[in-house]
């Protein structure tokens, strides 16, 4: 989507490539100069008749301009220009001077019979690697022309200079020159073909790398978005968060969620990010008058690259005033149920591609699922609260009536009648416990989020709970141990919720630990600066088959029911709800017949 960014990235990549090869070329030149000096010295001592003084001068010239190139290269690197052009000019200077030096050495060492002739191929190869294909062909033609000039200059029938070494007769020399020239042109063709192919693959690789980087960034942002909207207990807060994150992830100016009304013939803005009040002032977007929204509700993925069709929209003038030039919209859909429409808007035409539509489809589905989950949770919490309140009054009345019977206010009871009424009272107490837990669970779901939280001293909340349950544990023959670190930091919590969490886990440990067992409670810091509350017991443990349902509502394992008849199956569900509200987490380690360990982790208040 950002072409300018990709061009800059390519320039940086190819600049780095050219810089590295230019310095490699300078280092290679030192080896070439040293080899030329050693070759000249060997020829001198072996008595070959060559003009050694001019040859030495050329070698010194190579060393001097290579020193100059080192200084120029360092200067270019210190300036750190982002453009490739200065390094290309630098490479041209190097290749040109090297060719001049090579031609001079070839002339001085036998013309077309010189053993240095093969090094002309190296310069074609180096020009093909460092420079553009056109530059490589230009240098190949210059080499061919230069060698042609050398051939004519050194031929016996033409040369005004004294000739050293055997020279082919003119016809053979021409063939030699033509074959060598053809080899130079073919080498230029091969090296440029390979260079172009590799450069194309490099661009493709950069494109893939860029796409992977964008996708990774989007997925990371999407994970953060889902994690955040999953913590909301308010539908409005969830939608506001979803539109804000969606606009940031897609890199656009605005985003909106429009929900269907009860008659399902009109869309209303439910949450927006980046749109003006004027744009949102329309009370209702009629599906009959808005072709775009009608098609989206019917299930289409709708992307408009250039918004200029007025008949598509109910209020086209608002869209133009808002500076919207392209948009991407999808239905918020869960199974066959359509909740509304999620749209992102860009100020650039043709902004959205196929990959954007695919990713946005995933984002929309996750948003719709989160909204539907929250709707169901809210409905469930409402039902739990309503049902519990409706049941509480009749149960209280029944308890009062039973007390009248057992108190003898309506006449005496036989022993058998007393036993029956006692069992009924016990059952009603269990049912009252269920109702109380239902109300607590509904309250946690209704409150949700983090409003009302403040810094709380967890040790101060836990201390009276330990005193209360130590007596209960002793009465059952269970030893309750408590250990805590000193000067523990505070956590963001609600004291009543924290009391409920501590009480549930400790009472469960005592309840499911047989007489003679032990329960240990620990409050301490973890290695990563989090507060840890841990309850460990030597009780009945939890069977592996039941562990996945451990935090489900109304669930109790068969072993738990066999040991303790009373229990609502809501305690751990309440613990989970509280931890989610406090941004904490819980881990469970258990072994059947050996006991369990529940570890709760809380973020501490930074000081």
JSON list of N, CA and C in Angstrom, two decimals, residues 425-471:
[
{"chain": "A", "resi": 425, "resn": "UNK", "atom": "N", "xyz": [-34.37, -28.73, 55.83]},
{"chain": "A", "resi": 425, "resn": "UNK", "atom": "CA", "xyz": [-33.64, -27.48, 56.12]},
{"chain": "A", "resi": 425, "resn": "UNK", "atom": "C", "xyz": [-32.23, -27.50, 55.52]},
{"chain": "A", "resi": 426, "resn": "UNK", "atom": "N", "xyz": [-31.61, -28.69, 55.60]},
{"chain": "A", "resi": 426, "resn": "UNK", "atom": "CA", "xyz": [-30.25, -28.82, 55.06]},
{"chain": "A", "resi": 426, "resn": "UNK", "atom": "C", "xyz": [-30.25, -28.62, 53.55]},
{"chain": "A", "resi": 427, "resn": "UNK", "atom": "N", "xyz": [-31.26, -29.22, 52.88]},
{"chain": "A", "resi": 427, "resn": "UNK", "atom": "CA", "xyz": [-31.36, -29.05, 51.43]},
{"chain": "A", "resi": 427, "resn": "UNK", "atom": "C", "xyz": [-31.62, -27.59, 51.05]},
{"chain": "A", "resi": 428, "resn": "UNK", "atom": "N", "xyz": [-32.43, -26.94, 51.85]},
{"chain": "A", "resi": 428, "resn": "UNK", "atom": "CA", "xyz": [-32.73, -25.53, 51.56]},
{"chain": "A", "resi": 428, "resn": "UNK", "atom": "C", "xyz": [-31.49, -24.67, 51.78]},
{"chain": "A", "resi": 429, "resn": "UNK", "atom": "N", "xyz": [-30.67, -25.01, 52.77]},
{"chain": "A", "resi": 429, "resn": "UNK", "atom": "CA", "xyz": [-29.43, -24.26, 52.99]},
{"chain": "A", "resi": 429, "resn": "UNK", "atom": "C", "xyz": [-28.49, -24.42, 51.78]},
{"chain": "A", "resi": 430, "resn": "UNK", "atom": "N", "xyz": [-28.44, -25.65, 51.24]},
{"chain": "A", "resi": 430, "resn": "UNK", "atom": "CA", "xyz": [-27.62, -25.87, 50.04]},
{"chain": "A", "resi": 430, "resn": "UNK", "atom": "C", "xyz": [-28.13, -25.02, 48.88]},
{"chain": "A", "resi": 431, "resn": "UNK", "atom": "N", "xyz": [-29.47, -25.04, 48.70]},
{"chain": "A", "resi": 431, "resn": "UNK", "atom": "CA", "xyz": [-30.06, -24.27, 47.62]},
{"chain": "A", "resi": 431, "resn": "UNK", "atom": "C", "xyz": [-29.85, -22.76, 47.83]},
{"chain": "A", "resi": 432, "resn": "UNK", "atom": "N", "xyz": [-29.89, -22.33, 49.09]},
{"chain": "A", "resi": 432, "resn": "UNK", "atom": "CA", "xyz": [-29.62, -20.91, 49.39]},
{"chain": "A", "resi": 432, "resn": "UNK", "atom": "C", "xyz": [-28.18, -20.55, 49.03]},
{"chain": "A", "resi": 433, "resn": "UNK", "atom": "N", "xyz": [-27.27, -21.49, 49.29]},
{"chain": "A", "resi": 433, "resn": "UNK", "atom": "CA", "xyz": [-25.87, -21.27, 48.91]},
{"chain": "A", "resi": 433, "resn": "UNK", "atom": "C", "xyz": [-25.71, -21.11, 47.40]},
{"chain": "A", "resi": 434, "resn": "UNK", "atom": "N", "xyz": [-26.45, -21.95, 46.68]},
{"chain": "A", "resi": 434, "resn": "UNK", "atom": "CA", "xyz": [-26.41, -21.86, 45.20]},
{"chain": "A", "resi": 434, "resn": "UNK", "atom": "C", "xyz": [-26.90, -20.48, 44.75]},
{"chain": "A", "resi": 435, "resn": "UNK", "atom": "N", "xyz": [-28.00, -20.04, 45.33]},
{"chain": "A", "resi": 435, "resn": "UNK", "atom": "CA", "xyz": [-28.57, -18.74, 44.96]},
{"chain": "A", "resi": 435, "resn": "UNK", "atom": "C", "xyz": [-27.61, -17.61, 45.28]},
{"chain": "A", "resi": 436, "resn": "UNK", "atom": "N", "xyz": [-26.99, -17.67, 46.46]},
{"chain": "A", "resi": 436, "resn": "UNK", "atom": "CA", "xyz": [-26.02, -16.63, 46.82]},
{"chain": "A", "resi": 436, "resn": "UNK", "atom": "C", "xyz": [-24.83, -16.60, 45.85]},
{"chain": "A", "resi": 437, "resn": "UNK", "atom": "N", "xyz": [-24.35, -17.81, 45.48]},
{"chain": "A", "resi": 437, "resn": "UNK", "atom": "CA", "xyz": [-23.24, -17.87, 44.52]},
{"chain": "A", "resi": 437, "resn": "UNK", "atom": "C", "xyz": [-23.67, -17.37, 43.14]},
{"chain": "A", "resi": 438, "resn": "UNK", "atom": "N", "xyz": [-24.91, -17.69, 42.76]},
{"chain": "A", "resi": 438, "resn": "UNK", "atom": "CA", "xyz": [-25.42, -17.18, 41.48]},
{"chain": "A", "resi": 438, "resn": "UNK", "atom": "C", "xyz": [-25.44, -15.65, 41.48]},
{"chain": "A", "resi": 439, "resn": "UNK", "atom": "N", "xyz": [-25.87, -15.07, 42.57]},
{"chain": "A", "resi": 439, "resn": "UNK", "atom": "CA", "xyz": [-25.92, -13.61, 42.66]},
{"chain": "A", "resi": 439, "resn": "UNK", "atom": "C", "xyz": [-24.51, -13.01, 42.61]},
{"chain": "A", "resi": 440, "resn": "UNK", "atom": "N", "xyz": [-23.56, -13.69, 43.25]},
{"chain": "A", "resi": 440, "resn": "UNK", "atom": "CA", "xyz": [-22.17, -13.21, 43.21]},
{"chain": "A", "resi": 440, "resn": "UNK", "atom": "C", "xyz": [-21.61, -13.29, 41.79]},
{"chain": "A", "resi": 441, "resn": "UNK", "atom": "N", "xyz": [-21.89, -14.42, 41.11]},
{"chain": "A", "resi": 441, "resn": "UNK", "atom": "CA", "xyz": [-21.42, -14.59, 39.75]},
{"chain": "A", "resi": 441, "resn": "UNK", "atom": "C", "xyz": [-22.03, -13.56, 38.81]},
{"chain": "A", "resi": 442, "resn": "UNK", "atom": "N", "xyz": [-23.33, -13.33, 38.97]},
{"chain": "A", "resi": 442, "resn": "UNK", "atom": "CA", "xyz": [-24.00, -12.33, 38.14]},
{"chain": "A", "resi": 442, "resn": "UNK", "atom": "C", "xyz": [-23.44, -10.94, 38.41]},
{"chain": "A", "resi": 443, "resn": "UNK", "atom": "N", "xyz": [-23.12, -10.65, 39.67]},
{"chain": "A", "resi": 443, "resn": "UNK", "atom": "CA", "xyz": [-22.56, -9.34, 40.02]},
{"chain": "A", "resi": 443, "resn": "UNK", "atom": "C", "xyz": [-21.20, -9.15, 39.39]},
{"chain": "A", "resi": 444, "resn": "UNK", "atom": "N", "xyz": [-20.38, -10.21, 39.39]},
{"chain": "A", "resi": 444, "resn": "UNK", "atom": "CA", "xyz": [-19.06, -10.11, 38.77]},
{"chain": "A", "resi": 444, "resn": "UNK", "atom": "C", "xyz": [-19.18, -9.84, 37.28]},
{"chain": "A", "resi": 445, "resn": "UNK", "atom": "N", "xyz": [-20.09, -10.53, 36.63]},
{"chain": "A", "resi": 445, "resn": "UNK", "atom": "CA", "xyz": [-20.26, -10.33, 35.18]},
{"chain": "A", "resi": 445, "resn": "UNK", "atom": "C", "xyz": [-20.88, -8.97, 34.87]},
{"chain": "A", "resi": 446, "resn": "UNK", "atom": "N", "xyz": [-21.72, -8.51, 35.77]},
{"chain": "A", "resi": 446, "resn": "UNK", "atom": "CA", "xyz": [-22.35, -7.22, 35.53]},
{"chain": "A", "resi": 446, "resn": "UNK", "atom": "C", "xyz": [-21.34, -6.09, 35.72]},
{"chain": "A", "resi": 447, "resn": "UNK", "atom": "N", "xyz": [-20.47, -6.22, 36.72]},
{"chain": "A", "resi": 447, "resn": "UNK", "atom": "CA", "xyz": [-19.49, -5.17, 36.98]},
{"chain": "A", "resi": 447, "resn": "UNK", "atom": "C", "xyz": [-18.39, -5.20, 35.93]},
{"chain": "A", "resi": 448, "resn": "UNK", "atom": "N", "xyz": [-17.77, -6.39, 35.73]},
{"chain": "A", "resi": 448, "resn": "UNK", "atom": "CA", "xyz": [-16.75, -6.55, 34.70]},
{"chain": "A", "resi": 448, "resn": "UNK", "atom": "C", "xyz": [-15.71, -5.45, 34.71]},
{"chain": "A", "resi": 449, "resn": "UNK", "atom": "N", "xyz": [-14.87, -5.42, 33.67]},
{"chain": "A", "resi": 449, "resn": "UNK", "atom": "CA", "xyz": [-13.90, -4.35, 33.48]},
{"chain": "A", "resi": 449, "resn": "UNK", "atom": "C", "xyz": [-13.09, -4.07, 34.72]},
{"chain": "A", "resi": 450, "resn": "UNK", "atom": "N", "xyz": [-12.64, -2.83, 34.87]},
{"chain": "A", "resi": 450, "resn": "UNK", "atom": "CA", "xyz": [-11.82, -2.45, 36.02]},
{"chain": "A", "resi": 450, "resn": "UNK", "atom": "C", "xyz": [-12.36, -1.27, 36.81]},
{"chain": "A", "resi": 451, "resn": "UNK", "atom": "N", "xyz": [-13.59, -0.75, 36.54]},
{"chain": "A", "resi": 451, "resn": "UNK", "atom": "CA", "xyz": [-14.07, 0.37, 37.35]},
{"chain": "A", "resi": 451, "resn": "UNK", "atom": "C", "xyz": [-14.16, -0.02, 38.83]},
{"chain": "A", "resi": 452, "resn": "UNK", "atom": "N", "xyz": [-13.85, 0.92, 39.72]},
{"chain": "A", "resi": 452, "resn": "UNK", "atom": "CA", "xyz": [-13.97, 0.68, 41.15]},
{"chain": "A", "resi": 452, "resn": "UNK", "atom": "C", "xyz": [-12.75, 0.02, 41.75]},
{"chain": "A", "resi": 453, "resn": "UNK", "atom": "N", "xyz": [-11.75, -0.31, 40.96]},
{"chain": "A", "resi": 453, "resn": "UNK", "atom": "CA", "xyz": [-10.55, -0.93, 41.50]},
{"chain": "A", "resi": 453, "resn": "UNK", "atom": "C", "xyz": [-9.64, 0.15, 42.07]},
{"chain": "A", "resi": 454, "resn": "UNK", "atom": "N", "xyz": [-8.94, -0.23, 43.14]},
{"chain": "A", "resi": 454, "resn": "UNK", "atom": "CA", "xyz": [-8.01, 0.70, 43.76]},
{"chain": "A", "resi": 454, "resn": "UNK", "atom": "C", "xyz": [-6.89, -0.11, 44.39]},
{"chain": "A", "resi": 455, "resn": "UNK", "atom": "N", "xyz": [-5.77, 0.52, 44.76]},
{"chain": "A", "resi": 455, "resn": "UNK", "atom": "CA", "xyz": [-4.68, -0.23, 45.38]},
{"chain": "A", "resi": 455, "resn": "UNK", "atom": "C", "xyz": [-5.13, -0.88, 46.70]},
{"chain": "A", "resi": 456, "resn": "UNK", "atom": "N", "xyz": [-4.91, -2.18, 46.81]},
{"chain": "A", "resi": 456, "resn": "UNK", "atom": "CA", "xyz": [-5.37, -2.94, 47.99]},
{"chain": "A", "resi": 456, "resn": "UNK", "atom": "C", "xyz": [-4.20, -3.75, 48.54]},
{"chain": "A", "resi": 457, "resn": "UNK", "atom": "N", "xyz": [-4.10, -3.81, 49.85]},
{"chain": "A", "resi": 457, "resn": "UNK", "atom": "CA", "xyz": [-3.11, -4.64, 50.54]},
{"chain": "A", "resi": 457, "resn": "UNK", "atom": "C", "xyz": [-3.68, -6.04, 50.66]},
{"chain": "A", "resi": 458, "resn": "UNK", "atom": "N", "xyz": [-3.21, -6.95, 49.81]},
{"chain": "A", "resi": 458, "resn": "UNK", "atom": "CA", "xyz": [-3.76, -8.31, 49.79]},
{"chain": "A", "resi": 458, "resn": "UNK", "atom": "C", "xyz": [-3.51, -9.04, 51.11]},
{"chain": "A", "resi": 459, "resn": "UNK", "atom": "N", "xyz": [-2.37, -8.78, 51.75]},
{"chain": "A", "resi": 459, "resn": "UNK", "atom": "CA", "xyz": [-2.07, -9.44, 53.02]},
{"chain": "A", "resi": 459, "resn": "UNK", "atom": "C", "xyz": [-3.07, -9.04, 54.10]},
{"chain": "A", "resi": 460, "resn": "UNK", "atom": "N", "xyz": [-3.49, -7.77, 54.09]},
{"chain": "A", "resi": 460, "resn": "UNK", "atom": "CA", "xyz": [-4.46, -7.30, 55.08]},
{"chain": "A", "resi": 460, "resn": "UNK", "atom": "C", "xyz": [-5.83, -7.94, 54.87]},
{"chain": "A", "resi": 461, "resn": "UNK", "atom": "N", "xyz": [-6.18, -8.19, 53.61]},
{"chain": "A", "resi": 461, "resn": "UNK", "atom": "CA", "xyz": [-7.45, -8.85, 53.31]},
{"chain": "A", "resi": 461, "resn": "UNK", "atom": "C", "xyz": [-7.39, -10.32, 53.69]},
{"chain": "A", "resi": 462, "resn": "UNK", "atom": "N", "xyz": [-6.24, -10.94, 53.48]},
{"chain": "A", "resi": 462, "resn": "UNK", "atom": "CA", "xyz": [-6.11, -12.38, 53.70]},
{"chain": "A", "resi": 462, "resn": "UNK", "atom": "C", "xyz": [-6.02, -12.76, 55.18]},
{"chain": "A", "resi": 463, "resn": "UNK", "atom": "N", "xyz": [-5.42, -11.92, 56.01]},
{"chain": "A", "resi": 463, "resn": "UNK", "atom": "CA", "xyz": [-5.17, -12.28, 57.42]},
{"chain": "A", "resi": 463, "resn": "UNK", "atom": "C", "xyz": [-6.42, -12.70, 58.18]},
{"chain": "A", "resi": 464, "resn": "UNK", "atom": "N", "xyz": [-7.53, -11.94, 58.16]},
{"chain": "A", "resi": 464, "resn": "UNK", "atom": "CA", "xyz": [-8.73, -12.38, 58.89]},
{"chain": "A", "resi": 464, "resn": "UNK", "atom": "C", "xyz": [-9.36, -13.64, 58.30]},
{"chain": "A", "resi": 465, "resn": "UNK", "atom": "N", "xyz": [-9.20, -13.85, 57.00]},
{"chain": "A", "resi": 465, "resn": "UNK", "atom": "CA", "xyz": [-9.74, -15.06, 56.38]},
{"chain": "A", "resi": 465, "resn": "UNK", "atom": "C", "xyz": [-8.99, -16.29, 56.91]},
{"chain": "A", "resi": 466, "resn": "UNK", "atom": "N", "xyz": [-7.68, -16.17, 57.07]},
{"chain": "A", "resi": 466, "resn": "UNK", "atom": "CA", "xyz": [-6.88, -17.28, 57.60]},
{"chain": "A", "resi": 466, "resn": "UNK", "atom": "C", "xyz": [-7.31, -17.61, 59.02]},
{"chain": "A", "resi": 467, "resn": "UNK", "atom": "N", "xyz": [-7.54, -16.58, 59.83]},
{"chain": "A", "resi": 467, "resn": "UNK", "atom": "CA", "xyz": [-7.98, -16.82, 61.22]},
{"chain": "A", "resi": 467, "resn": "UNK", "atom": "C", "xyz": [-9.33, -17.54, 61.23]},
{"chain": "A", "resi": 468, "resn": "UNK", "atom": "N", "xyz": [-10.22, -17.13, 60.37]},
{"chain": "A", "resi": 468, "resn": "UNK", "atom": "CA", "xyz": [-11.55, -17.75, 60.32]},
{"chain": "A", "resi": 468, "resn": "UNK", "atom": "C", "xyz": [-11.46, -19.22, 59.93]},
{"chain": "A", "resi": 469, "resn": "UNK", "atom": "N", "xyz": [-10.70, -19.52, 58.86]},
{"chain": "A", "resi": 469, "resn": "UNK", "atom": "CA", "xyz": [-10.69, -20.89, 58.34]},
{"chain": "A", "resi": 469, "resn": "UNK", "atom": "C", "xyz": [-9.73, -21.80, 59.12]},
{"chain": "A", "resi": 470, "resn": "UNK", "atom": "N", "xyz": [-8.82, -21.22, 59.91]},
{"chain": "A", "resi": 470, "resn": "UNK", "atom": "CA", "xyz": [-7.95, -22.07, 60.71]},
{"chain": "A", "resi": 470, "resn": "UNK", "atom": "C", "xyz": [-8.77, -22.85, 61.74]},
{"chain": "A", "resi": 471, "resn": "UNK", "atom": "N", "xyz": [-9.77, -22.20, 62.33]},
{"chain": "A", "resi": 471, "resn": "UNK", "atom": "CA", "xyz": [-10.63, -22.87, 63.30]},
{"chain": "A", "resi": 471, "resn": "UNK", "atom": "C", "xyz": [-11.46, -23.95, 62.60]}
]
